[in-house]
Amino acid sequence: MAWSARSISVRRFSTRRIVTAVVASFFVLLGLGCWFIYEKLPRIPGVPKAPVVGVPAGALDHAPKPAYAGEHPRKSGRPAEYFPFPIAIGETGPVETLFSGPSTYPFLCGENSVTKVQPLVDNHSGEGVPVFSLDEKGKQTDVVVGYSRDCSHTTAVSYFYRSTLDGLFYPLEKAKNDIDQVTVNGKTTDFVVRLETGTINRFFYAIAVLRGDGETADKPTASNWNRRLIYQFRGGVGIGRRQGDISRKSIIDRREDQLARGYAVVYSTANQTSNHYNIWLAEDTARRLKKQFAALYAEPMYTVGIGGSGGAIQQYLLAQNAPGVLDAALPLYSYPDMVSQTIYVFDCEPLEYFFDVVSAEDPRWRDVTEREEIIGLASQKKFEHRFKALENAASLFDGRYRGVADGASECVQGWRGLVPLVNNPNFVHFSKSFADSVANSTHWTHWEDLRDFYGAGQDGYANSAWDNQGVQYGLEALKQGEISVDEFLRMNATIGGWKTPTEQGGEKLWFMNGELFPVELSVWSEQNMNLGNLDNPAPRSVASVQAIEGIYRSGHVFLGDVEIPILDVRHYLEGELDMHHSLASFASRERIRHARGHADNQLIWMSHKSYNPIDEALDIIDHWMQKIIEHPELGVAGNKPVEASDRCFDKDGNVIAAGPNVWDGEWNHKSDGACMQTYPIYSTSRQVAGGPITGDIFKCELQPLERAIAKNIYGSASTAIVERIEDMRRIFPDGVCNFNAPDVGRPKERLIQHGGDVIIAGRSVSADYRQLPEDVAQEREKPQDEVQPTPVSAKGEGVGMD
């Protein structure tokens, strides 16, 4: 008995240990799992040592302001330069811009990781970021010696070499008989790069050129330069108010292959759109940086732009607004411009919210590929998108996330989080870099950053150019029978516009800053949307027509009027739901064709992501430029080399197809060409709503419902629409979009004068217009006035024109 009792006791003890171990293991695994998810969640950067603590008096008054009403920059002149370039080593560049307006504040200083020095003190009034004293070892102390409002740095020069040991770059003073060599201008030379950095217009600049024979830091020589200049542009979504960072990698490592071939490279953080989208400021800085370069070396044979995303946008806009700044362009992952991307991107979250939450019980929308019929953008069924960990964590608190569909669309993977950044005045992801009093007094939007062009209302907030009044989401899907009239009506009744700035609250998305997980979260920002239902449809957003006019007049919209050689290059990334979708290249092409009657100066190259055709593209550009220099009288298209054609590449760099018809497709009403078959393009929510591929209708002209029905825009669904006409009247009380008409906000007069010459590589080249825009417009359907509306009745009542 004693043994038996003891045995039972031992077994009970063992059982308790096992249960305890299992429970402990469960909580350990749960903790590890939570930690893993937590580590993957987005975070707001913490408070830096030197945040912006103050601004000049009046900088944040937010006074009302009219939208820009002046001449388009293509027609207006530029003032003469007054600054005495070059900027010498140890001196500072200009702070105030030449023509792009007074400096705005607050302005966050960035980091020059090449020199690793602080910005210069320019005041003792607490404006800008604090500057700290250094100890005897050159390390920062906590003693503030002054403040930097404008973030100036003195010009400095460093030399870097590429090592034969590992192919990496190191400061020249660390070389140990391992300097690599390259062949340039017919001779072999050390691969040593002179890198100059400083500030111009408050932004960092950099100039990188192979070290010349017998040069010194303050007197560079051009013996190893091939006389060709690359202007590096960079992308990102920015709303201004920061300088950005600069590093060796941002110019030398990024353009290593071109430096090895003898190209000179220049770059400014003012030409990185993650810092701002002001194209006047981008041009102003580019002109000055080129003057600094020419003063040190010489005028280049030609300047070719290169850069992706926002860097591509700048090239298209500078080519349009300021001929002569760039002689050729190599836009990568391009868009026509930034502001017209907001047109469809701002539709993304309202549509995703409809699918994920409002229609969560509908099994159809659980298959994300079904959403393409409405969103237009690409989607994937099995896709671990970058917000999945956030949704999984949120599902612990909010049941809406437990039924979210697997997979994702480009709206989620590519664009989620960017609407709040561009549109919500209360939100910016780097707000902790500013004192609370400064951050809380600043309107953090794209509109505010360009308030000189959009204008601002009596409430002090900048005007918005975004509009969805009369937009019929899913119209083409309805016509094709992909959705029912019930689905069409419910969707359009639910989706309204974004709330006005005064009504918007904070975001519930980007708060993971190391604190405990909050219960309330939204990946859709629905708290800042207008939402409704069939009985009470949501009000839509109505843009300021003056704001749209201002952004057109100021040159921030790509009109397509460009003369220089353009080689538009991108990887095909639709399968990755990357925001850089290939449709954008064709939107640019159509804008060019509409403006000039042809697009013979633009090539489109697309490749598998494993192959990079940049050097091949530069060779084509170089051949093209040489021909223009030799025979400027033939013009740009007349000098196009035989090998300069549209093409697509496979993963090994083999040409799949090349020629004038390889990109034909539904977008230009032709059978799919060989490249289009390999790399098909998608569309956008506004195209699905009946808009053009050009994507440049900010505010559509409204037409009465009975006129739209008479024009048969609903196709086989017309009868069903008539039966539900009262619902349609409630949803669209002001009418529906007529996308055959031009943008309501586009100025009626011609913004860019046709004819005359443009300067390319220092040569006068005649502008090549083959068809006037009015003639191109005739390719569209007949104007609505030629369609006679027919009476439409529903339940015995006439449908009026109001």
Short mmCIF file of C-alpha atoms in Angstrom, two decimals, residues 97 99-100 104 106-108 200-204 231 233-245 267-286 308-311 313-314 317-318 337-339 421-422 429-430 445-451 453-454 556:
data_model
loop_
_atom_site.label_atom_id
_atom_site.label_comp_id
_atom_site.label_asym_id
_atom_site.label_seq_id
_atom_site.Cartn_x
_atom_site.Cartn_y
_atom_site.Cartn_z
CA THR A 97 15.87 79.19 -54.91
CA PHE A 99 12.61 81.00 -59.27
CA SER A 100 10.67 78.27 -57.42
CA THR A 104 8.90 76.61 -46.68
CA PRO A 106 9.32 73.37 -41.06
CA PHE A 107 12.25 71.73 -42.84
CA LEU A 108 13.90 68.61 -41.45
CA ILE A 200 22.11 73.82 -53.22
CA ASN A 201 18.61 75.22 -52.54
CA ARG A 202 18.84 73.62 -49.05
CA PHE A 203 19.13 70.11 -50.53
CA PHE A 204 22.18 67.88 -50.71
CA TYR A 231 21.43 63.29 -64.14
CA PHE A 233 16.69 61.10 -60.30
CA ARG A 234 15.08 59.09 -57.54
CA GLY A 235 11.54 58.26 -56.47
CA GLY A 236 9.31 57.76 -53.45
CA VAL A 237 6.12 59.41 -52.27
CA GLY A 238 6.87 62.63 -50.43
CA ILE A 239 4.92 65.56 -49.05
CA GLY A 240 7.83 67.93 -48.59
CA ARG A 241 9.41 69.49 -45.51
CA ARG A 242 12.56 67.39 -45.39
CA GLN A 243 16.00 67.54 -46.93
CA GLY A 244 16.60 63.84 -47.37
CA ASP A 245 19.83 61.91 -46.87
CA TYR A 267 22.29 64.02 -58.17
CA SER A 268 20.38 66.13 -55.65
CA THR A 269 18.00 65.13 -52.89
CA ALA A 270 15.76 67.85 -54.37
CA ASN A 271 15.34 65.39 -57.26
CA GLN A 272 14.10 62.59 -55.02
CA THR A 273 10.32 62.61 -54.81
CA SER A 274 10.24 61.00 -51.36
CA ASN A 275 11.33 64.48 -50.24
CA HIS A 276 8.84 66.55 -52.28
CA TYR A 277 6.87 66.65 -55.56
CA ASN A 278 7.38 70.30 -56.49
CA ILE A 279 8.54 70.15 -60.12
CA TRP A 280 9.54 73.83 -60.07
CA LEU A 281 11.90 73.15 -57.19
CA ALA A 282 13.19 70.03 -58.97
CA GLU A 283 13.94 72.05 -62.10
CA ASP A 284 15.41 75.02 -60.21
CA THR A 285 17.86 72.72 -58.43
CA ALA A 286 18.70 70.72 -61.55
CA GLY A 308 12.77 55.24 -61.48
CA SER A 309 9.20 55.88 -60.33
CA GLY A 310 9.14 59.48 -59.08
CA GLY A 311 12.53 59.81 -60.77
CA ILE A 313 8.03 61.40 -63.41
CA GLN A 314 10.56 64.21 -63.06
CA LEU A 317 7.81 66.69 -66.64
CA LEU A 318 11.19 68.37 -67.06
CA ASP A 337 3.12 62.35 -63.36
CA MET A 338 2.35 62.06 -59.66
CA VAL A 339 -0.93 63.90 -59.28
CA LEU A 421 0.27 60.21 -46.40
CA VAL A 422 -0.87 62.24 -49.40
CA HIS A 429 5.07 58.89 -40.69
CA PHE A 430 8.03 61.03 -39.62
CA THR A 445 -0.48 66.61 -47.27
CA HIS A 446 0.69 66.64 -50.85
CA TRP A 447 -1.85 69.37 -51.50
CA GLU A 448 -0.32 71.53 -48.77
CA ASP A 449 3.21 70.99 -50.08
CA LEU A 450 2.07 72.47 -53.41
CA ARG A 451 -0.37 75.03 -52.02
CA PHE A 453 -0.31 75.80 -57.20
CA TYR A 454 -3.45 74.21 -55.74
CA HIS A 556 2.66 69.24 -62.71
#
